[in-house]
Amino acid sequence: MTSEITLFVNPTAGGGRGARAARSAASALRDAGFHVTTVTGDGPEDALSRARTAVEEGTGALIAVGGDGMANLALQAVVGTGTPFGLVAAGTGNDFARALGMPLGEPATSGRMIADALKSGRSRDIDLGRIGDRWFGAVLASGFDSRVNDRGNRMRAPLGRFKYDLAMVAELAAFRPLPYRITLDGGEVREVEATLVAVGNGPSYGGGMRICPGADLTDGLFDITVVGECSRATLLRVFPRVYRGTHVDHPVVTVLRAASVELVAEDVTGYADGEYVGPLPLTARCVPGAVRVVGP
């Protein structure tokens, strides 16, 4: 394997932690004998173009440094190429890093783990979700949580995660269950009133909320968590349990499993790995062994 590898960096991730994390990870990789090239970009499209060029030119690995958005962007560049993908968590949510078992907030340790895996040839192929030509690693969110995202993205202030807390309060005030049609593997159809529907390739979103706690990156299936019709009071009681994953034991929650799922609902958008995908209807497919990862 070539010793030339690429760090794909979002320097502004985590309020500026991305740039510092990149320096620490690059130092660890160079100490292990790798030649490291850093790639950024003027916006997501330019960054993705540069990452794809690095892959096409034969980089030995593409290592994303940032949060879930940067990881998602890197996946678009490496999927199906056989180029190893690594991740140094330096964002706010870091849910895909959690799913991969990477340490959070320890870029030097992450760099050493990735270097060791590359030198020993240790890698594994994991599943990804696919929506049209877009790929995702963790969770496709829709319903109450995606409406919180919509509202938060429209707010100019305050900055940071606090605006999403405010957006959640505002959405709770306007809360109502939504009629969904859920089609599993092109066959079974369920029509339900749902608070939210989350399609999990990995277990968590939103910075450690284990919305799909049983999701497995290597089983070829999604875990689909459906939070059914419930009152605001019930939602407020159930939602805190999502951090432990015990919400799935509540009677209003159903977990389905399928290799593909179509979600249909009016005036609902989808977010995958925290990134806007588009309005429903959306069809997601789990693609086994779509990307090769290096790390633990």
CSV table of C-alpha atoms in Angstrom, one decimal:
chain,number,residue,atom,x,y,z
A,1,MET,CA,0.0,0.0,0.0
A,2,THR,CA,1.2,3.5,-0.8
A,3,SER,CA,2.4,5.7,2.1
A,4,GLU,CA,0.7,8.7,0.5
A,5,ILE,CA,-2.6,9.4,2.4
A,6,THR,CA,-5.0,12.3,2.4
A,7,LEU,CA,-6.6,14.2,5.3
A,8,PHE,CA,-9.9,15.6,4.3
A,9,VAL,CA,-10.4,18.5,6.7
A,10,ASN,CA,-13.2,20.8,7.8
A,11,PRO,CA,-11.1,23.4,9.7
A,12,THR,CA,-14.2,25.1,11.2
A,13,ALA,CA,-15.8,21.8,12.6
A,14,GLY,CA,-16.6,21.9,16.3
A,15,GLY,CA,-16.1,25.7,16.5
A,16,GLY,CA,-12.5,25.5,15.2
A,17,ARG,CA,-11.5,22.2,16.6
A,18,GLY,CA,-11.2,20.7,13.1
A,19,ALA,CA,-8.0,22.6,12.3
A,20,ARG,CA,-6.4,21.7,15.6
A,21,ALA,CA,-7.5,18.1,15.3
A,22,ALA,CA,-6.0,17.9,11.8
A,23,ARG,CA,-2.6,19.0,13.0
A,24,SER,CA,-2.6,16.4,15.8
A,25,ALA,CA,-3.8,13.6,13.6
A,26,ALA,CA,-1.3,14.5,10.8
A,27,SER,CA,1.6,14.5,13.2
A,28,ALA,CA,0.6,11.1,14.5
A,29,LEU,CA,0.4,9.7,10.9
A,30,ARG,CA,3.7,11.3,9.9
A,31,ASP,CA,5.4,9.8,13.0
A,32,ALA,CA,4.1,6.4,11.8
A,33,GLY,CA,5.9,7.0,8.4
A,34,PHE,CA,3.0,8.2,6.2
A,35,HIS,CA,3.2,11.2,3.8
A,36,VAL,CA,0.1,13.3,4.5
A,37,THR,CA,-1.5,15.7,2.2
A,38,THR,CA,-4.3,17.9,3.5
A,39,VAL,CA,-7.4,18.7,1.4
A,40,THR,CA,-10.0,21.4,2.2
A,41,GLY,CA,-12.2,23.3,-0.1
A,42,ASP,CA,-14.1,26.5,-0.8
A,43,GLY,CA,-17.5,25.1,0.2
A,44,PRO,CA,-18.8,21.5,0.1
A,45,GLU,CA,-18.9,21.0,-3.6
A,46,ASP,CA,-15.3,22.2,-4.1
A,47,ALA,CA,-14.2,20.1,-1.1
A,48,LEU,CA,-15.9,17.0,-2.5
A,49,SER,CA,-14.3,17.6,-6.0
A,50,ARG,CA,-10.9,17.8,-4.4
A,51,ALA,CA,-11.5,14.6,-2.3
A,52,ARG,CA,-12.6,12.7,-5.4
A,53,THR,CA,-9.5,13.9,-7.3
A,54,ALA,CA,-7.3,12.6,-4.5
A,55,VAL,CA,-9.1,9.2,-4.6
A,56,GLU,CA,-8.8,9.0,-8.4
A,57,GLU,CA,-5.1,9.8,-8.2
A,58,GLY,CA,-4.6,6.8,-5.9
A,59,THR,CA,-4.3,8.1,-2.4
A,60,GLY,CA,-3.7,5.2,0.1
A,61,ALA,CA,-6.6,6.4,2.3
A,62,LEU,CA,-9.0,9.3,2.7
A,63,ILE,CA,-9.3,10.3,6.3
A,64,ALA,CA,-12.0,12.8,7.2
A,65,VAL,CA,-11.4,15.2,10.1
A,66,GLY,CA,-14.5,16.9,11.3
A,67,GLY,CA,-18.1,16.0,12.3
A,68,ASP,CA,-20.8,14.0,10.7
A,69,GLY,CA,-21.2,16.4,7.8
A,70,MET,CA,-17.6,16.0,6.9
A,71,ALA,CA,-17.7,12.2,7.3
A,72,ASN,CA,-20.8,12.2,5.0
A,73,LEU,CA,-19.0,14.2,2.4
A,74,ALA,CA,-16.0,11.9,2.4
A,75,LEU,CA,-18.2,8.9,2.0
A,76,GLN,CA,-19.5,10.3,-1.3
A,77,ALA,CA,-15.9,10.3,-2.5
A,78,VAL,CA,-14.7,6.8,-1.5
A,79,VAL,CA,-17.8,4.7,-1.8
A,80,GLY,CA,-17.3,1.8,-4.2
A,81,THR,CA,-13.7,2.7,-4.9
A,82,GLY,CA,-11.9,0.3,-2.4
A,83,THR,CA,-10.0,3.3,-1.0
A,84,PRO,CA,-9.9,3.0,2.8
A,85,PHE,CA,-11.8,5.5,4.8
A,86,GLY,CA,-10.8,6.8,8.2
A,87,LEU,CA,-12.4,9.3,10.5
A,88,VAL,CA,-11.0,11.6,13.1
A,89,ALA,CA,-13.9,13.0,15.2
A,90,ALA,CA,-13.7,16.7,15.6
A,91,GLY,CA,-17.3,17.9,15.2
A,92,THR,CA,-20.3,18.5,17.4
A,93,GLY,CA,-22.3,15.3,17.0
A,94,ASN,CA,-19.8,12.7,15.9
A,95,ASP,CA,-22.4,10.0,15.6
A,96,PHE,CA,-20.7,8.1,12.7
A,97,ALA,CA,-17.5,8.1,14.7
A,98,ARG,CA,-19.4,6.6,17.6
A,99,ALA,CA,-20.7,3.9,15.3
A,100,LEU,CA,-17.2,3.1,14.1
A,101,GLY,CA,-15.8,2.9,17.6
A,102,MET,CA,-13.5,5.9,17.1
A,103,PRO,CA,-12.5,8.0,20.2
A,104,LEU,CA,-14.1,11.4,20.5
A,105,GLY,CA,-11.9,14.5,21.0
A,106,GLU,CA,-8.7,12.5,20.8
A,107,PRO,CA,-7.2,13.3,17.3
A,108,ALA,CA,-3.7,12.1,18.1
A,109,THR,CA,-5.1,8.7,19.4
A,110,SER,CA,-7.3,8.5,16.3
A,111,GLY,CA,-4.3,9.2,14.1
A,112,ARG,CA,-2.3,6.4,15.7
A,113,MET,CA,-5.2,3.9,15.5
A,114,ILE,CA,-5.6,4.6,11.8
A,115,ALA,CA,-1.9,4.4,11.1
A,116,ASP,CA,-1.7,1.1,12.9
A,117,ALA,CA,-4.7,-0.3,10.9
A,118,LEU,CA,-3.2,0.9,7.6
A,119,LYS,CA,0.3,-0.6,8.4
A,120,SER,CA,-1.2,-3.9,9.5
A,121,GLY,CA,-3.7,-4.1,6.7
A,122,ARG,CA,-6.6,-4.2,9.2
A,123,SER,CA,-9.8,-3.0,7.6
A,124,ARG,CA,-13.5,-4.0,7.4
A,125,ASP,CA,-16.3,-3.4,5.0
A,126,ILE,CA,-19.4,-1.8,6.3
A,127,ASP,CA,-22.9,-1.1,5.0
A,128,LEU,CA,-24.1,2.4,4.0
A,129,GLY,CA,-27.5,3.7,3.2
A,130,ARG,CA,-28.3,5.1,-0.2
A,131,ILE,CA,-31.0,7.6,-1.2
A,132,GLY,CA,-30.8,8.1,-5.0
A,133,ASP,CA,-27.1,9.0,-5.5
A,134,ARG,CA,-26.6,10.1,-1.9
A,135,TRP,CA,-25.0,7.9,0.7
A,136,PHE,CA,-25.2,8.0,4.5
A,137,GLY,CA,-23.5,6.2,7.3
A,138,ALA,CA,-25.7,6.8,10.4
A,139,VAL,CA,-29.3,7.8,10.4
A,140,LEU,CA,-32.0,9.2,8.0
A,141,ALA,CA,-34.3,11.3,10.2
A,142,SER,CA,-37.8,12.4,9.4
A,143,GLY,CA,-40.8,13.9,11.3
A,144,PHE,CA,-40.5,15.8,14.5
A,145,ASP,CA,-36.7,15.7,14.5
A,146,SER,CA,-36.4,16.9,10.9
A,147,ARG,CA,-38.8,19.7,11.6
A,148,VAL,CA,-36.6,20.8,14.5
A,149,ASN,CA,-33.7,20.8,12.0
A,150,ASP,CA,-35.8,22.8,9.5
A,151,ARG,CA,-36.7,25.4,12.1
A,152,GLY,CA,-33.2,25.6,13.5
A,153,ASN,CA,-31.7,26.1,10.1
A,154,ARG,CA,-34.1,29.1,9.4
A,155,MET,CA,-33.1,30.8,12.7
A,156,ARG,CA,-30.4,33.5,12.5
A,157,ALA,CA,-29.8,33.5,16.2
A,158,PRO,CA,-28.6,32.3,18.6
A,159,LEU,CA,-25.6,30.5,17.3
A,160,GLY,CA,-24.6,26.9,18.0
A,161,ARG,CA,-26.7,24.1,19.3
A,162,PHE,CA,-28.7,26.3,21.6
A,163,LYS,CA,-30.8,27.5,18.6
A,164,TYR,CA,-31.8,23.8,18.0
A,165,ASP,CA,-32.9,23.6,21.6
A,166,LEU,CA,-35.1,26.6,21.1
A,167,ALA,CA,-36.4,25.1,17.8
A,168,MET,CA,-37.3,22.0,19.7
A,169,VAL,CA,-39.4,24.0,22.2
A,170,ALA,CA,-41.1,25.8,19.3
A,171,GLU,CA,-41.9,22.5,17.5
A,172,LEU,CA,-43.2,21.0,20.6
A,173,ALA,CA,-45.7,23.8,20.9
A,174,ALA,CA,-46.9,23.1,17.3
A,175,PHE,CA,-46.6,19.4,17.6
A,176,ARG,CA,-49.0,16.9,16.0
A,177,PRO,CA,-48.5,13.4,14.7
A,178,LEU,CA,-48.1,12.9,11.0
A,179,PRO,CA,-49.7,10.4,8.7
A,180,TYR,CA,-47.0,8.1,7.2
A,181,ARG,CA,-47.0,5.4,4.6
A,182,ILE,CA,-44.0,3.1,5.2
A,183,THR,CA,-43.1,0.4,2.6
A,184,LEU,CA,-40.6,-2.3,3.6
A,185,ASP,CA,-38.6,-4.1,1.0
A,186,GLY,CA,-41.0,-3.1,-1.8
A,187,GLY,CA,-43.8,-5.2,-0.3
A,188,GLU,CA,-45.3,-4.8,3.2
A,189,VAL,CA,-47.0,-1.4,3.6
A,190,ARG,CA,-47.8,0.2,6.9
A,191,GLU,CA,-50.0,3.3,7.3
A,192,VAL,CA,-49.4,4.9,10.6
A,193,GLU,CA,-49.7,8.1,12.5
A,194,ALA,CA,-46.2,8.8,13.6
A,195,THR,CA,-44.3,11.4,15.6
A,196,LEU,CA,-41.1,10.5,13.8
A,197,VAL,CA,-39.5,7.8,11.7
A,198,ALA,CA,-35.8,7.2,11.8
A,199,VAL,CA,-33.9,4.8,9.5
A,200,GLY,CA,-30.7,3.6,11.1
A,201,ASN,CA,-27.7,2.2,9.4
A,202,GLY,CA,-25.9,3.2,12.6
A,203,PRO,CA,-27.5,3.6,16.1
A,204,SER,CA,-27.3,7.3,16.9
A,205,TYR,CA,-27.9,10.8,15.7
A,206,GLY,CA,-27.9,14.3,17.3
A,207,GLY,CA,-24.8,13.8,19.3
A,208,GLY,CA,-25.4,10.4,21.0
A,209,MET,CA,-29.2,10.0,20.9
A,210,ARG,CA,-29.5,6.2,20.3
A,211,ILE,CA,-32.6,6.4,18.2
A,212,CYS,CA,-31.9,3.0,16.6
A,213,PRO,CA,-29.9,1.3,19.3
A,214,GLY,CA,-29.9,-2.1,17.7
A,215,ALA,CA,-28.6,-1.0,14.3
A,216,ASP,CA,-25.6,-2.9,13.0
A,217,LEU,CA,-23.2,-1.5,10.4
A,218,THR,CA,-22.6,-5.0,8.9
A,219,ASP,CA,-25.9,-6.9,8.9
A,220,GLY,CA,-27.2,-5.6,5.5
A,221,LEU,CA,-30.4,-4.2,7.2
A,222,PHE,CA,-31.8,-0.9,8.5
A,223,ASP,CA,-33.3,-0.6,11.9
A,224,ILE,CA,-36.3,1.6,11.5
A,225,THR,CA,-37.6,3.3,14.6
A,226,VAL,CA,-41.2,4.5,14.5
A,227,VAL,CA,-42.4,6.7,17.3
A,228,GLY,CA,-46.2,6.5,17.0
A,229,GLU,CA,-49.0,8.8,17.8
A,230,CYS,CA,-48.6,10.2,21.3
A,231,SER,CA,-49.3,13.3,23.4
A,232,ARG,CA,-46.7,16.0,24.1
A,233,ALA,CA,-46.5,14.8,27.6
A,234,THR,CA,-45.7,11.3,26.5
A,235,LEU,CA,-43.1,12.5,24.0
A,236,LEU,CA,-41.4,14.5,26.8
A,237,ARG,CA,-41.3,11.4,28.9
A,238,VAL,CA,-40.1,9.1,26.2
A,239,PHE,CA,-37.6,11.3,24.4
A,240,PRO,CA,-35.0,11.6,27.2
A,241,ARG,CA,-34.7,7.8,27.2
A,242,VAL,CA,-33.3,8.0,23.7
A,243,TYR,CA,-29.8,8.6,25.1
A,244,ARG,CA,-29.8,5.1,26.6
A,245,GLY,CA,-31.7,3.5,23.8
A,246,THR,CA,-34.4,2.4,26.2
A,247,HIS,CA,-37.2,4.3,24.4
A,248,VAL,CA,-37.7,1.3,22.2
A,249,ASP,CA,-39.3,-0.5,25.2
A,250,HIS,CA,-42.1,2.0,25.3
A,251,PRO,CA,-45.5,0.9,23.8
A,252,VAL,CA,-45.6,3.9,21.4
A,253,VAL,CA,-42.3,2.8,19.8
A,254,THR,CA,-42.0,0.2,17.1
A,255,VAL,CA,-38.8,-1.1,15.5
A,256,LEU,CA,-38.9,-2.6,12.0
A,257,ARG,CA,-36.0,-4.1,10.0
A,258,ALA,CA,-35.6,-4.1,6.3
A,259,ALA,CA,-33.0,-3.7,3.5
A,260,SER,CA,-35.0,-0.9,1.9
A,261,VAL,CA,-37.7,1.4,3.0
A,262,GLU,CA,-39.9,4.0,1.3
A,263,LEU,CA,-41.2,6.9,3.5
A,264,VAL,CA,-44.2,8.9,2.3
A,265,ALA,CA,-45.5,11.9,4.3
A,266,GLU,CA,-46.7,15.4,3.4
A,267,ASP,CA,-44.6,18.5,4.3
A,268,VAL,CA,-41.8,16.4,5.8
A,269,THR,CA,-38.1,16.6,5.0
A,270,GLY,CA,-35.4,14.1,5.5
A,271,TYR,CA,-31.9,14.6,6.9
A,272,ALA,CA,-29.2,12.0,6.6
A,273,ASP,CA,-26.2,12.2,8.9
A,274,GLY,CA,-27.6,15.6,9.8
A,275,GLU,CA,-27.4,16.9,6.2
A,276,TYR,CA,-30.5,18.0,4.3
A,277,VAL,CA,-31.6,15.4,1.7
A,278,GLY,CA,-35.0,16.6,0.5
A,279,PRO,CA,-38.7,16.3,1.0
A,280,LEU,CA,-40.5,12.9,1.4
A,281,PRO,CA,-41.2,10.6,-0.4
A,282,LEU,CA,-37.7,9.1,-0.1
A,283,THR,CA,-36.5,5.6,-0.6
A,284,ALA,CA,-33.4,4.4,1.3
A,285,ARG,CA,-31.6,1.2,0.5
A,286,CYS,CA,-29.0,-0.5,2.7
A,287,VAL,CA,-26.0,-1.4,0.6
A,288,PRO,CA,-23.8,-4.2,2.2
A,289,GLY,CA,-20.1,-3.7,2.3
A,290,ALA,CA,-20.3,-0.3,0.5
A,291,VAL,CA,-17.1,1.2,2.0
A,292,ARG,CA,-13.9,-0.1,3.5
A,293,VAL,CA,-13.0,1.5,6.9
A,294,VAL,CA,-9.8,1.6,8.9
A,295,GLY,CA,-9.7,2.1,12.7
A,296,PRO,CA,-10.5,-0.2,15.7
